[in-house]
Amino acid sequence: MKKFIPLIISLCVLTTFEAQAADDWCWEKIDYPPSMFGKWSSRLRNSSNFVEKTFKRNADTLPQRPAEMMEGLAYLEVLLNEVCWDRHGNRQAQKKLGKVVLDIRTSLGLSPDMPRTKIINIYWSTAKLLSLATVEKLEVDEARQEGIKKLKQLKATLKAELKEYQDDL
Amino acid sequence: MIYKKHKSLAIIALLVFLQTGHGKAASVDLRDFNEQINEIKEDYDFSTDSPEFQLLTVLEAVGSNLTKNPAPEVVVQTLSVIDSTALIEAAFPSTAKVSFADDFLVGSNLSVSDLANASFFLNSLNAKRLSLTTEAQSLTLNSTAGLGSIQEQVFNFSNTNPAALINELKNAGQIDLVQLSAAIESEANGLSSSIQQASETIQQQDLGSAAEQVASATQTISFATGAALAAAGASLDQAAQTISDAIAGGVSMDLEAASQGLGFDSFSEAVDAYNEQYGTSYTVDSAREALGQ
């Protein structure tokens, strides 16, 4: 029995890493919408900047830019794909970003299993459609807006905690 | 000898246990949530009939109802109640009014594939709304763990009749922008030929008949497709609002949380680290320039 222990331990470790490597390869070949990237542009750089600009710097005024919001979701999918490219890169980053992306899909009624190309094209086409909209900016009391933002954060905190618990189960 | 054998087996069992990911002791930690509630209560005095007060009341009730180790089905039901608070949020003042003109598709130059993709998205969004409302309604009837009364409160606060809403969503029908666009194109051709006829009539000095022909042609387009266009427009208004709620309610925060979990202070810092890793010398200004802003 004793002489088999190192072998069993090695097999356990090996199967763990093998299975993880196969499961975590999250990169997909994508056919991008023609107008999404220029010929020489860096997909990682452009997607990360668009996501940063849309969901971070301009997050408070998102409702005023519905088309950009959809484009942002398309670039977020690209960003995940680019982060996934490095097979031996930061797995935790890939997993966390992947979870955000899949949660968004689910909340919008789209399948988590849908190929990334299809999802990107759906977001991109809907952005084009939304660009036909007329957007009228409305004035809202700043203090009230701040209170609403806090409440939305509160809701997001509760959801995040429950989802984390769900993942740990 | 027996002890040694048992020790070996214990090591193997521990390895298998850890490998299958059962080593964590999961529990719901609401300290951060409760702290935020206290801060909000200190900083804001929402009037009792405001949607802000209603949302806070519901979220607080949901938090109080949670135990440290809720059963998986209770977690699913609780998330469903939280999602349904979008009905209360619909009464929040909006910073933008998004609307589509009655003839928004006419001359839009969207490809068939764009129209098919957007239709798919709008229908998926509607299906999601339907499933969320159905789930929420069933909670008021069959929920365990006291969630039924909280769900009932969400419906009362938002003046929602779930059965009526479900009926409305079921009867909404599928949106087919491809078909709609084809109808517009075909009618636009009809209109063009009618106007051509009218022009010939004008040349024949019969202005009364010409006016009649033009009126009849334009009426054809507004009656045949107007209702469908208006329905699609309304769905798009709704879609824009839903997308905005979904994103404002979590994406920015989720991205931020993801970056902090990785040891960065913010998402921008995480992005910078990636840029560095890939050897790019990007600055905010050059990106803005590259993105044409």
Coordinates of C-alpha atoms in Angstrom, one line a residue, chain A residues 1-2 4-5 8-17 19 42 44-66 68-70 73 75-76 79 82-86 89-97 100 103-111 114 118 121-141 143-148 150-169, chain B residues 4-5 8-9 11-12 15-16 19 21 24 26-30 32-34 36-37 39-40 43-44 46 50-53 55-56 59 62-63 66 68-72 75-76 78-79 82-83 85-86 89 91-101 104-105 108 110-111 113-115 117-118 120-122 124-125 128 177 236 239-240 242-258 261-262 264 266-268 271 274-275 277-278 280-284 287-288 290-291 293:
Chain A
M1 CA 0.0 0.0 0.0
K2 CA 2.7 2.4 1.1
F4 CA 1.4 3.3 -4.1
I5 CA 0.9 6.4 -2.1
I8 CA -1.9 8.0 -6.1
I9 CA -0.9 11.5 -4.9
S10 CA 0.8 12.3 -8.2
L11 CA -2.3 11.0 -10.1
C12 CA -4.6 13.2 -8.0
V13 CA -2.5 16.3 -8.5
L14 CA -2.1 15.6 -12.2
T15 CA -5.8 15.0 -12.8
T16 CA -6.7 18.2 -10.9
F17 CA -4.4 20.3 -13.1
A19 CA -9.0 18.9 -15.7
S42 CA -5.2 46.2 -30.6
L44 CA -7.2 44.1 -25.9
R45 CA -6.3 47.8 -25.7
N46 CA -9.5 49.0 -27.5
S47 CA -11.9 46.7 -25.7
S48 CA -10.5 47.5 -22.2
N49 CA -10.6 51.2 -22.9
F50 CA -14.1 51.1 -24.2
V51 CA -15.3 49.1 -21.2
E52 CA -13.5 51.4 -18.8
K53 CA -14.9 54.5 -20.5
T54 CA -18.5 53.1 -20.7
F55 CA -19.0 51.4 -17.4
K56 CA -16.6 53.3 -15.2
R57 CA -15.9 56.9 -16.2
N58 CA -19.4 57.5 -17.7
A59 CA -21.3 55.0 -15.6
D60 CA -23.6 57.7 -14.1
T61 CA -24.9 58.9 -17.5
L62 CA -25.3 55.4 -19.1
P63 CA -29.1 55.7 -19.6
Q64 CA -28.5 58.6 -21.9
R65 CA -26.4 56.5 -24.2
P66 CA -28.2 53.2 -24.8
E68 CA -23.0 52.9 -26.4
M69 CA -24.1 50.7 -23.5
M70 CA -24.7 47.8 -25.9
L73 CA -21.3 44.9 -23.6
Y75 CA -16.4 45.0 -26.0
L76 CA -16.7 43.4 -22.6
L79 CA -12.1 41.8 -23.3
E82 CA -8.5 38.6 -25.0
V83 CA -7.8 37.9 -21.3
C84 CA -8.5 34.2 -22.0
W85 CA -6.0 34.1 -24.8
D86 CA -3.1 33.6 -22.4
G89 CA -2.5 33.8 -17.6
N90 CA -4.3 34.9 -14.4
R91 CA -6.9 32.2 -14.1
Q92 CA -8.7 34.1 -11.3
A93 CA -9.0 37.1 -13.5
Q94 CA -10.4 35.0 -16.3
K95 CA -12.9 33.4 -14.0
K96 CA -14.1 36.6 -12.3
L97 CA -14.5 38.5 -15.5
V100 CA -19.6 39.0 -14.8
D103 CA -24.3 37.1 -15.3
I104 CA -25.0 39.9 -17.7
R105 CA -26.1 37.5 -20.4
T106 CA -28.4 35.7 -18.0
S107 CA -30.0 38.9 -16.7
L108 CA -30.7 39.9 -20.3
G109 CA -32.3 36.5 -21.1
L110 CA -29.4 35.3 -23.3
S111 CA -27.9 31.8 -23.0
M114 CA -24.1 30.8 -26.7
K118 CA -23.1 35.3 -31.8
N121 CA -23.0 40.3 -33.1
I122 CA -26.3 40.4 -31.2
Y123 CA -25.1 43.2 -28.9
W124 CA -23.5 45.1 -31.9
S125 CA -26.7 44.9 -34.1
T126 CA -28.9 46.0 -31.2
A127 CA -26.5 48.9 -30.6
K128 CA -27.0 49.9 -34.2
L129 CA -30.7 49.7 -33.8
L130 CA -30.6 51.7 -30.5
S131 CA -28.6 54.4 -32.3
L132 CA -31.8 55.2 -34.2
A133 CA -33.4 56.3 -31.0
T134 CA -34.0 59.8 -29.9
V135 CA -32.6 60.5 -26.4
E136 CA -33.9 63.3 -24.4
K137 CA -31.8 64.2 -21.3
L138 CA -33.9 64.8 -18.2
E139 CA -33.0 66.8 -15.1
V140 CA -33.1 64.9 -11.9
D141 CA -32.3 66.4 -8.5
A143 CA -29.2 64.5 -4.1
R144 CA -32.1 62.3 -5.1
Q145 CA -29.9 60.7 -7.8
E146 CA -27.2 60.0 -5.3
G147 CA -29.7 58.3 -2.9
I148 CA -30.9 56.1 -5.8
K150 CA -26.7 54.1 -3.1
L151 CA -29.8 52.0 -3.1
K152 CA -28.8 50.3 -6.3
Q153 CA -25.4 49.6 -4.8
L154 CA -27.1 48.1 -1.8
K155 CA -29.1 45.8 -4.0
A156 CA -26.0 44.8 -5.9
T157 CA -24.1 44.0 -2.7
L158 CA -26.9 41.7 -1.5
K159 CA -27.1 40.0 -4.9
A160 CA -23.3 39.6 -5.0
E161 CA -23.2 38.1 -1.5
L162 CA -25.9 35.6 -2.4
K163 CA -24.2 34.6 -5.7
E164 CA -20.9 34.1 -3.9
Y165 CA -22.6 31.9 -1.4
Q166 CA -24.3 30.0 -4.2
D167 CA -21.0 29.4 -5.9
D168 CA -19.4 28.2 -2.7
L169 CA -22.2 25.6 -2.1
Chain B
K4 CA -0.1 3.8 9.3
K5 CA -2.5 2.3 6.8
S8 CA -2.4 6.9 4.4
L9 CA -6.1 6.4 3.6
I11 CA -4.4 11.5 3.4
I12 CA -5.9 10.1 0.2
L15 CA -6.9 14.9 -1.2
V16 CA -10.0 13.7 -3.0
Q19 CA -10.0 18.1 -5.2
G21 CA -13.9 21.5 -3.8
K24 CA -15.0 25.5 2.1
A26 CA -20.0 28.6 3.0
S27 CA -22.1 31.1 4.8
V28 CA -23.9 34.4 3.9
D29 CA -22.1 37.4 5.3
L30 CA -24.3 40.4 5.5
D32 CA -21.3 44.9 4.5
F33 CA -24.9 45.0 3.5
N34 CA -26.1 45.9 7.0
Q36 CA -24.7 50.1 3.9
I37 CA -28.3 50.1 5.2
E39 CA -25.4 54.6 6.3
I40 CA -28.3 55.1 3.9
D43 CA -27.8 60.0 5.3
Y44 CA -31.3 60.0 3.6
F46 CA -36.9 59.0 2.1
S50 CA -41.4 57.2 -2.4
P51 CA -40.0 54.3 -4.5
E52 CA -36.7 54.8 -2.7
F53 CA -38.3 54.0 0.7
L55 CA -36.9 49.5 -2.3
L56 CA -35.1 50.0 1.0
L59 CA -34.2 44.9 0.7
V62 CA -35.0 40.3 2.4
G63 CA -31.8 40.7 4.5
L66 CA -31.9 35.4 5.4
K68 CA -26.4 32.3 7.7
N69 CA -26.8 29.1 5.7
P70 CA -29.9 29.2 3.6
A71 CA -30.8 26.2 1.5
P72 CA -30.0 26.4 -2.2
V75 CA -31.2 31.4 -2.3
V76 CA -32.7 31.0 -5.8
T78 CA -34.4 35.2 -2.6
L79 CA -32.6 36.2 -5.8
I82 CA -34.5 40.9 -5.4
D83 CA -34.7 40.8 -9.2
T85 CA -37.6 44.9 -7.3
A86 CA -37.0 46.2 -10.8
E89 CA -37.2 50.9 -9.6
A91 CA -40.8 54.4 -10.7
F92 CA -37.4 56.1 -10.1
P93 CA -37.0 59.3 -12.0
S94 CA -35.1 58.7 -15.2
T95 CA -32.2 60.8 -16.4
A96 CA -33.1 60.1 -20.0
K97 CA -36.1 59.5 -22.1
V98 CA -35.4 57.1 -25.0
S99 CA -37.9 56.9 -27.7
F100 CA -38.2 55.7 -31.3
A101 CA -40.0 57.7 -34.0
F104 CA -37.7 54.7 -37.1
L105 CA -36.9 51.8 -39.5
S108 CA -32.3 53.0 -41.6
L110 CA -29.7 48.1 -41.2
S111 CA -28.8 44.8 -42.7
S113 CA -28.6 40.1 -40.1
D114 CA -28.7 43.2 -37.9
L115 CA -32.4 43.2 -37.8
N117 CA -30.0 39.8 -34.3
A118 CA -31.8 42.7 -32.7
F120 CA -33.7 37.9 -31.3
F121 CA -32.4 40.1 -28.5
L122 CA -35.7 41.9 -28.0
S124 CA -35.1 37.1 -25.4
L125 CA -35.5 40.1 -23.2
K128 CA -36.8 36.8 -19.5
L177 CA -37.9 43.4 -37.5
L236 CA -37.2 49.1 -27.9
A239 CA -35.5 47.3 -23.9
A240 CA -33.3 50.4 -23.5
T242 CA -34.2 47.2 -19.0
I243 CA -30.6 47.1 -20.3
S244 CA -29.9 50.4 -18.5
D245 CA -31.4 49.0 -15.2
A246 CA -29.4 45.7 -15.5
I247 CA -26.2 47.5 -16.1
A248 CA -26.6 50.4 -13.7
G249 CA -27.7 47.9 -11.1
G250 CA -24.6 45.8 -11.1
V251 CA -22.1 45.7 -14.0
S252 CA -19.9 48.6 -13.0
M253 CA -19.9 47.4 -9.4
D254 CA -19.3 43.8 -10.4
L255 CA -16.3 44.8 -12.6
E256 CA -15.0 46.8 -9.7
A257 CA -15.4 43.9 -7.3
A258 CA -13.7 41.6 -9.8
G261 CA -10.6 40.5 -5.8
L262 CA -7.5 40.4 -8.0
F264 CA -6.2 46.0 -7.7
S266 CA -10.0 49.6 -9.3
F267 CA -10.9 48.2 -12.6
S268 CA -8.8 50.8 -14.4
V271 CA -6.8 47.1 -17.1
Y274 CA -3.1 43.9 -18.4
N275 CA -1.9 46.6 -20.9
Q277 CA 1.5 42.6 -19.4
Y278 CA 0.8 42.8 -23.1
T280 CA 1.2 48.2 -24.8
S281 CA 2.2 51.8 -24.0
Y282 CA -1.3 53.1 -23.9
T283 CA -2.4 56.3 -22.1
V284 CA -6.0 57.5 -21.5
A287 CA -7.0 55.8 -26.2
R288 CA -9.5 58.6 -26.4
A290 CA -7.9 56.1 -31.0
L291 CA -11.6 55.8 -30.1
Q293 CA -13.6 60.9 -28.7

